[in-house]
């Protein structure tokens, strides 16, 4: 089967990511029903391969046997051939003819990400997974991997070799590279997941439908980009500690792969910084209780916003005090306070806009700064009034006394600043009501 023939499959329904404003509520997938009776699998496991004539057959036989014995839902195994030039196509075709629930897809271009995007986009299964052909990951982790997706608890799931309880056998070189790459992701893209490159992942189909068009990479960075975008959009990622044994015959070119990954990190980081990705399309309704779905206008994210505001506030205060001390060398306390507060206020509004309230892109930036200056004026009145009162009370206060009074006044202004920023400058956008789910059998399964 070719890529072109796949486009006419059951997943080619013509829907785009913008047809609905939000993802549907996660539902627990039924163990049986009309879809199961019609042969639609709950799980589609993709095994991407390139010139794997030696390992393909034992891999698929072992995986098929494991799923047949342990997996309580209907399943499918899809061998995605990335333009192999050896006898891999013949082996895959023979397996598809021999084993029920195994199919073979041929792509004329290389790339693991390209293979996963193609097969996942056209699959009719509500849970989509993939694993490497070497089966380095113990298959006993497969059911724990997909169970949170079937139950409706999570959106994506990944196997982790870096989790505390994972058991891994591999050389020091690969161990160092894996941990160094994870450190790069955490420091540059603020990634919260522990292992981006373990070849053992799963995603719910409605999430993949929205998420895959945003992922540009078609190679090894595909996994990382998928996870970073999902995490930034607020989707829930479940991690499963795995037992993993390194394949000494792996054909992965470490240096070339690392170089491409670093390029991908730069590209994704830049796109996130300028707000170029429509991550709001991946928003989930609040909760799965029918009472929660009916709630409107409920303010969320207060705890996260408070943490972000406090971090920005601490940094802004240090910046303000440094500027005040610098300006105070040449001008009086009122001018020094006004100048330091003005500069730090512009920086504070920009930082809160991006980090605290998650507003990306340039739309409304000028208006937000103007409103931020109004908030600044209130802070200026409080701090200037405090300095004036101090001068009237003591005549000639020391520099340390001035700083103490300013810190106290700023603390009072901070509380008011947060309330104004949250309620006036960056108010929470109203979310549209979720549309009622269609009654068709295919939508019930999904």
GROMACS .gro file of C-alpha atoms in nm, residues 10-345:
model
  336
   10UNK     CA    1  -1.115   0.575   0.663
   11UNK     CA    2  -0.927   0.862   0.824
   12UNK     CA    3  -0.951   1.088   0.519
   13UNK     CA    4  -1.274   1.248   0.630
   14UNK     CA    5  -1.192   1.599   0.520
   15UNK     CA    6  -1.194   1.745   0.869
   16UNK     CA    7  -0.936   2.005   0.955
   17UNK     CA    8  -0.794   2.109   1.288
   18UNK     CA    9  -0.998   2.428   1.283
   19UNK     CA   10  -1.341   2.269   1.236
   20UNK     CA   11  -1.395   2.255   1.609
   21UNK     CA   12  -1.258   2.507   1.857
   22UNK     CA   13  -1.167   2.253   2.123
   23UNK     CA   14  -1.081   1.891   2.167
   24UNK     CA   15  -1.369   1.679   2.293
   25UNK     CA   16  -1.381   1.556   2.651
   26UNK     CA   17  -1.171   1.242   2.699
   27UNK     CA   18  -1.401   0.942   2.726
   28UNK     CA   19  -1.325   0.590   2.846
   29UNK     CA   20  -1.320   0.375   2.533
   30UNK     CA   21  -1.577   0.093   2.539
   31UNK     CA   22  -1.445  -0.263   2.559
   32UNK     CA   23  -1.709  -0.379   2.314
   33UNK     CA   24  -1.969  -0.224   2.091
   34UNK     CA   25  -2.069  -0.175   1.728
   35UNK     CA   26  -1.720  -0.062   1.630
   36UNK     CA   27  -1.555  -0.362   1.792
   37UNK     CA   28  -1.802  -0.593   1.619
   38UNK     CA   29  -1.718  -0.434   1.284
   39UNK     CA   30  -1.348  -0.508   1.332
   40UNK     CA   31  -1.224  -0.156   1.412
   41UNK     CA   32  -0.927  -0.197   1.649
   42UNK     CA   33  -0.890   0.005   1.967
   43UNK     CA   34  -0.510   0.008   1.935
   44UNK     CA   35  -0.297   0.049   1.623
   45UNK     CA   36   0.073  -0.019   1.689
   46UNK     CA   37   0.303   0.114   1.417
   47UNK     CA   38   0.646  -0.041   1.365
   48UNK     CA   39   0.848   0.192   1.135
   49UNK     CA   40   1.127   0.007   0.952
   50UNK     CA   41   1.405   0.072   0.705
   51UNK     CA   42   1.607  -0.224   0.576
   52UNK     CA   43   1.511  -0.447   0.868
   53UNK     CA   44   1.483  -0.781   0.686
   54UNK     CA   45   1.662  -0.956   0.972
   55UNK     CA   46   1.471  -0.821   1.274
   56UNK     CA   47   1.125  -0.756   1.130
   57UNK     CA   48   0.977  -1.105   1.139
   58UNK     CA   49   1.082  -1.198   1.497
   59UNK     CA   50   0.968  -0.853   1.613
   60UNK     CA   51   0.619  -0.878   1.465
   61UNK     CA   52   0.574  -1.242   1.574
   62UNK     CA   53   0.672  -1.157   1.930
   63UNK     CA   54   0.456  -0.843   1.940
   64UNK     CA   55   0.155  -1.021   1.788
   65UNK     CA   56   0.185  -1.307   2.036
   66UNK     CA   57   0.213  -1.068   2.329
   67UNK     CA   58  -0.092  -0.865   2.227
   68UNK     CA   59  -0.297  -1.178   2.155
   69UNK     CA   60  -0.226  -1.314   2.503
   70UNK     CA   61  -0.241  -1.000   2.717
   71UNK     CA   62  -0.427  -0.716   2.546
   72UNK     CA   63  -0.803  -0.715   2.625
   73UNK     CA   64  -0.904  -0.499   2.325
   74UNK     CA   65  -0.896  -0.544   1.949
   75UNK     CA   66  -0.560  -0.441   1.804
   76UNK     CA   67  -0.372  -0.396   1.480
   77UNK     CA   68   0.000  -0.400   1.400
   78UNK     CA   69   0.105  -0.179   1.108
   79UNK     CA   70   0.448  -0.226   0.954
   80UNK     CA   71   0.545   0.111   0.799
   81UNK     CA   72   0.825   0.057   0.550
   82UNK     CA   73   1.036   0.370   0.489
   83UNK     CA   74   1.153   0.300   0.133
   84UNK     CA   75   1.357  -0.010   0.222
   85UNK     CA   76   1.590  -0.139  -0.047
   86UNK     CA   77   1.643  -0.494   0.088
   87UNK     CA   78   1.387  -0.772   0.128
   88UNK     CA   79   1.197  -0.592   0.407
   89UNK     CA   80   0.890  -0.534   0.182
   90UNK     CA   81   0.863  -0.905   0.106
   91UNK     CA   82   0.896  -0.999   0.474
   92UNK     CA   83   0.634  -0.742   0.574
   93UNK     CA   84   0.390  -0.853   0.304
   94UNK     CA   85   0.430  -1.216   0.411
   95UNK     CA   86   0.356  -1.127   0.773
   96UNK     CA   87   0.044  -0.930   0.671
   97UNK     CA   88  -0.082  -1.234   0.477
   98UNK     CA   89   0.002  -1.477   0.755
   99UNK     CA   90  -0.117  -1.301   1.070
  100UNK     CA   91  -0.461  -1.161   1.138
  101UNK     CA   92  -0.446  -0.797   1.250
  102UNK     CA   93  -0.117  -0.722   1.073
  103UNK     CA   94  -0.097  -0.486   0.775
  104UNK     CA   95   0.185  -0.349   0.564
  105UNK     CA   96   0.222   0.009   0.442
  106UNK     CA   97   0.490   0.114   0.195
  107UNK     CA   98   0.626   0.471   0.182
  108UNK     CA   99   0.855   0.585  -0.095
  109UNK     CA  100   1.046   0.831   0.127
  110UNK     CA  101   1.255   0.774   0.436
  111UNK     CA  102   1.186   0.923   0.779
  112UNK     CA  103   1.043   0.779   1.098
  113UNK     CA  104   0.837   1.092   1.159
  114UNK     CA  105   0.699   1.078   0.805
  115UNK     CA  106   0.594   0.714   0.854
  116UNK     CA  107   0.421   0.783   1.185
  117UNK     CA  108   0.243   1.093   1.054
  118UNK     CA  109   0.117   0.905   0.748
  119UNK     CA  110  -0.012   0.596   0.926
  120UNK     CA  111  -0.146   0.773   1.234
  121UNK     CA  112  -0.330   1.032   1.023
  122UNK     CA  113  -0.515   0.762   0.831
  123UNK     CA  114  -0.577   0.509   1.109
  124UNK     CA  115  -0.931   0.442   1.230
  125UNK     CA  116  -0.815   0.327   1.576
  126UNK     CA  117  -0.882   0.559   1.873
  127UNK     CA  118  -0.543   0.484   2.032
  128UNK     CA  119  -0.226   0.507   1.822
  129UNK     CA  120   0.114   0.379   1.931
  130UNK     CA  121   0.454   0.299   1.792
  131UNK     CA  122   0.764   0.105   1.894
  132UNK     CA  123   1.105   0.043   1.745
  133UNK     CA  124   1.157  -0.280   1.554
  134UNK     CA  125   1.442  -0.393   1.782
  135UNK     CA  126   1.194  -0.423   2.073
  136UNK     CA  127   1.451  -0.283   2.314
  137UNK     CA  128   1.162  -0.193   2.546
  138UNK     CA  129   1.008  -0.476   2.745
  139UNK     CA  130   0.658  -0.542   2.608
  140UNK     CA  131   0.510  -0.572   2.957
  141UNK     CA  132   0.507  -0.192   2.956
  142UNK     CA  133   0.271  -0.176   2.655
  143UNK     CA  134  -0.056  -0.217   2.845
  144UNK     CA  135   0.046   0.037   3.114
  145UNK     CA  136   0.144   0.271   2.828
  146UNK     CA  137  -0.195   0.271   2.655
  147UNK     CA  138  -0.422   0.214   2.958
  148UNK     CA  139  -0.434   0.586   3.058
  149UNK     CA  140  -0.535   0.672   2.700
  150UNK     CA  141  -0.805   0.407   2.687
  151UNK     CA  142  -0.944   0.516   3.024
  152UNK     CA  143  -0.954   0.881   2.919
  153UNK     CA  144  -0.707   0.991   3.184
  154UNK     CA  145  -0.429   1.113   2.952
  155UNK     CA  146  -0.374   1.245   2.600
  156UNK     CA  147  -0.030   1.101   2.526
  157UNK     CA  148   0.190   0.839   2.691
  158UNK     CA  149   0.563   0.777   2.666
  159UNK     CA  150   0.803   0.513   2.787
  160UNK     CA  151   1.086   0.659   2.993
  161UNK     CA  152   1.433   0.515   3.035
  162UNK     CA  153   1.526   0.804   3.265
  163UNK     CA  154   1.248   0.757   3.522
  164UNK     CA  155   1.368   0.663   3.868
  165UNK     CA  156   1.235   0.306   3.859
  166UNK     CA  157   1.333   0.232   3.497
  167UNK     CA  158   1.589  -0.042   3.440
  168UNK     CA  159   1.824   0.023   3.151
  169UNK     CA  160   2.115  -0.167   3.005
  170UNK     CA  161   2.325   0.042   2.767
  171UNK     CA  162   2.672   0.184   2.720
  172UNK     CA  163   2.802   0.495   2.893
  173UNK     CA  164   2.820   0.684   2.562
  174UNK     CA  165   2.448   0.648   2.484
  175UNK     CA  166   2.361   0.713   2.848
  176UNK     CA  167   2.553   1.041   2.842
  177UNK     CA  168   2.400   1.150   2.511
  178UNK     CA  169   2.047   1.072   2.630
  179UNK     CA  170   2.084   1.264   2.955
  180UNK     CA  171   2.260   1.555   2.787
  181UNK     CA  172   1.980   1.581   2.530
  182UNK     CA  173   1.720   1.577   2.807
  183UNK     CA  174   1.908   1.856   2.987
  184UNK     CA  175   1.908   2.063   2.666
  185UNK     CA  176   1.531   2.020   2.630
  186UNK     CA  177   1.470   2.119   2.991
  187UNK     CA  178   1.691   2.427   2.977
  188UNK     CA  179   1.597   2.554   2.630
  189UNK     CA  180   1.233   2.448   2.584
  190UNK     CA  181   1.133   2.405   2.952
  191UNK     CA  182   1.035   2.044   2.880
  192UNK     CA  183   0.883   1.861   3.176
  193UNK     CA  184   0.890   1.507   3.036
  194UNK     CA  185   1.192   1.292   3.107
  195UNK     CA  186   1.266   1.097   2.788
  196UNK     CA  187   1.184   1.231   2.443
  197UNK     CA  188   1.358   0.974   2.226
  198UNK     CA  189   1.250   0.639   2.371
  199UNK     CA  190   1.087   0.450   2.083
  200UNK     CA  191   0.777   0.362   2.280
  201UNK     CA  192   0.489   0.611   2.265
  202UNK     CA  193   0.112   0.638   2.225
  203UNK     CA  194  -0.146   0.912   2.157
  204UNK     CA  195  -0.524   0.937   2.137
  205UNK     CA  196  -0.644   0.976   1.780
  206UNK     CA  197  -0.837   1.300   1.831
  207UNK     CA  198  -0.520   1.454   1.975
  208UNK     CA  199  -0.311   1.326   1.685
  209UNK     CA  200  -0.563   1.473   1.439
  210UNK     CA  201  -0.502   1.823   1.576
  211UNK     CA  202  -0.137   1.786   1.674
  212UNK     CA  203   0.024   1.619   1.372
  213UNK     CA  204  -0.033   1.911   1.129
  214UNK     CA  205   0.169   2.132   1.365
  215UNK     CA  206   0.470   1.898   1.369
  216UNK     CA  207   0.715   1.984   1.090
  217UNK     CA  208   0.992   1.729   1.140
  218UNK     CA  209   0.980   1.403   0.945
  219UNK     CA  210   1.280   1.234   1.103
  220UNK     CA  211   1.405   1.155   1.452
  221UNK     CA  212   1.313   1.492   1.603
  222UNK     CA  213   0.945   1.416   1.534
  223UNK     CA  214   0.898   1.267   1.883
  224UNK     CA  215   1.047   1.564   2.063
  225UNK     CA  216   0.851   1.821   1.865
  226UNK     CA  217   0.527   1.629   1.922
  227UNK     CA  218   0.581   1.616   2.297
  228UNK     CA  219   0.695   1.977   2.337
  229UNK     CA  220   0.391   2.113   2.152
  230UNK     CA  221   0.155   1.884   2.344
  231UNK     CA  222   0.303   1.990   2.678
  232UNK     CA  223   0.293   2.361   2.591
  233UNK     CA  224  -0.073   2.322   2.492
  234UNK     CA  225  -0.153   2.180   2.836
  235UNK     CA  226  -0.221   1.823   2.725
  236UNK     CA  227  -0.163   1.547   2.978
  237UNK     CA  228   0.142   1.327   2.914
  238UNK     CA  229   0.167   1.000   3.105
  239UNK     CA  230   0.513   0.851   3.164
  240UNK     CA  231   0.578   0.480   3.210
  241UNK     CA  232   0.913   0.360   3.351
  242UNK     CA  233   1.041   0.087   3.120
  243UNK     CA  234   1.292  -0.193   3.118
  244UNK     CA  235   1.516  -0.125   2.820
  245UNK     CA  236   1.814  -0.306   2.668
  246UNK     CA  237   2.028  -0.125   2.413
  247UNK     CA  238   2.046  -0.278   2.066
  248UNK     CA  239   2.416  -0.302   1.974
  249UNK     CA  240   2.325  -0.332   1.605
  250UNK     CA  241   2.126  -0.006   1.596
  251UNK     CA  242   2.165   0.180   1.267
  252UNK     CA  243   2.102   0.524   1.417
  253UNK     CA  244   2.377   0.773   1.322
  254UNK     CA  245   2.432   0.948   1.656
  255UNK     CA  246   2.619   1.260   1.540
  256UNK     CA  247   2.389   1.334   1.246
  257UNK     CA  248   2.079   1.271   1.457
  258UNK     CA  249   2.208   1.497   1.737
  259UNK     CA  250   2.280   1.776   1.488
  260UNK     CA  251   1.931   1.756   1.339
  261UNK     CA  252   1.778   1.748   1.687
  262UNK     CA  253   1.960   2.067   1.788
  263UNK     CA  254   1.834   2.237   1.473
  264UNK     CA  255   1.484   2.124   1.565
  265UNK     CA  256   1.518   2.259   1.919
  266UNK     CA  257   1.613   2.600   1.778
  267UNK     CA  258   1.324   2.599   1.527
  268UNK     CA  259   1.060   2.496   1.780
  269UNK     CA  260   1.191   2.734   2.046
  270UNK     CA  261   1.175   3.025   1.805
  271UNK     CA  262   0.821   2.934   1.694
  272UNK     CA  263   0.705   2.915   2.055
  273UNK     CA  264   0.873   3.244   2.144
  274UNK     CA  265   0.691   3.440   1.871
  275UNK     CA  266   0.358   3.261   1.919
  276UNK     CA  267   0.356   3.114   1.569
  277UNK     CA  268   0.178   2.792   1.666
  278UNK     CA  269  -0.203   2.772   1.721
  279UNK     CA  270  -0.176   2.570   2.041
  280UNK     CA  271  -0.522   2.687   2.151
  281UNK     CA  272  -0.666   2.429   1.909
  282UNK     CA  273  -0.549   2.162   2.152
  283UNK     CA  274  -0.747   2.295   2.451
  284UNK     CA  275  -0.942   2.038   2.652
  285UNK     CA  276  -1.270   2.103   2.837
  286UNK     CA  277  -1.245   2.103   3.214
  287UNK     CA  278  -1.301   1.756   3.360
  288UNK     CA  279  -1.508   1.464   3.234
  289UNK     CA  280  -1.801   1.500   3.474
  290UNK     CA  281  -2.117   1.624   3.296
  291UNK     CA  282  -2.154   1.889   3.565
  292UNK     CA  283  -1.806   2.023   3.486
  293UNK     CA  284  -1.881   2.043   3.114
  294UNK     CA  285  -2.168   2.280   3.181
  295UNK     CA  286  -1.953   2.526   3.374
  296UNK     CA  287  -1.879   2.856   3.200
  297UNK     CA  288  -1.666   3.148   3.305
  298UNK     CA  289  -1.471   2.950   3.563
  299UNK     CA  290  -1.133   3.109   3.625
  300UNK     CA  291  -0.850   2.856   3.596
  301UNK     CA  292  -0.475   2.856   3.621
  302UNK     CA  293  -0.464   3.087   3.925
  303UNK     CA  294  -0.193   2.889   4.103
  304UNK     CA  295   0.031   2.877   3.794
  305UNK     CA  296  -0.024   3.248   3.729
  306UNK     CA  297   0.063   3.333   4.089
  307UNK     CA  298   0.388   3.141   4.066
  308UNK     CA  299   0.477   3.306   3.735
  309UNK     CA  300   0.384   3.650   3.865
  310UNK     CA  301   0.593   3.602   4.179
  311UNK     CA  302   0.898   3.493   3.981
  312UNK     CA  303   0.863   3.786   3.742
  313UNK     CA  304   0.793   4.016   4.035
  314UNK     CA  305   1.108   3.915   4.222
  315UNK     CA  306   1.324   3.964   3.914
  316UNK     CA  307   1.154   4.294   3.833
  317UNK     CA  308   1.204   4.420   4.189
  318UNK     CA  309   1.575   4.337   4.178
  319UNK     CA  310   1.598   4.509   3.840
  320UNK     CA  311   1.409   4.811   3.977
  321UNK     CA  312   1.629   4.841   4.287
  322UNK     CA  313   1.945   4.816   4.076
  323UNK     CA  314   1.816   5.089   3.844
  324UNK     CA  315   1.710   5.308   4.136
  325UNK     CA  316   2.053   5.281   4.296
  326UNK     CA  317   2.215   5.364   3.963
  327UNK     CA  318   1.988   5.664   3.889
  328UNK     CA  319   2.022   5.787   4.248
  329UNK     CA  320   2.390   5.860   4.184
  330UNK     CA  321   2.298   6.149   3.958
  331UNK     CA  322   1.943   6.263   4.045
  332UNK     CA  323   1.712   6.301   4.340
  333UNK     CA  324   1.501   6.020   4.491
  334UNK     CA  325   1.178   6.112   4.310
  335UNK     CA  326   1.335   6.120   3.961
  336UNK     CA  327   1.538   5.807   4.034
  337UNK     CA  328   1.225   5.626   4.151
  338UNK     CA  329   1.019   5.739   3.851
  339UNK     CA  330   1.282   5.642   3.595
  340UNK     CA  331   1.358   5.305   3.753
  341UNK     CA  332   0.989   5.225   3.789
  342UNK     CA  333   0.912   5.321   3.428
  343UNK     CA  334   1.185   5.103   3.277
  344UNK     CA  335   1.113   4.807   3.503
  345UNK     CA  336   0.737   4.841   3.440
   0.00000   0.00000   0.00000
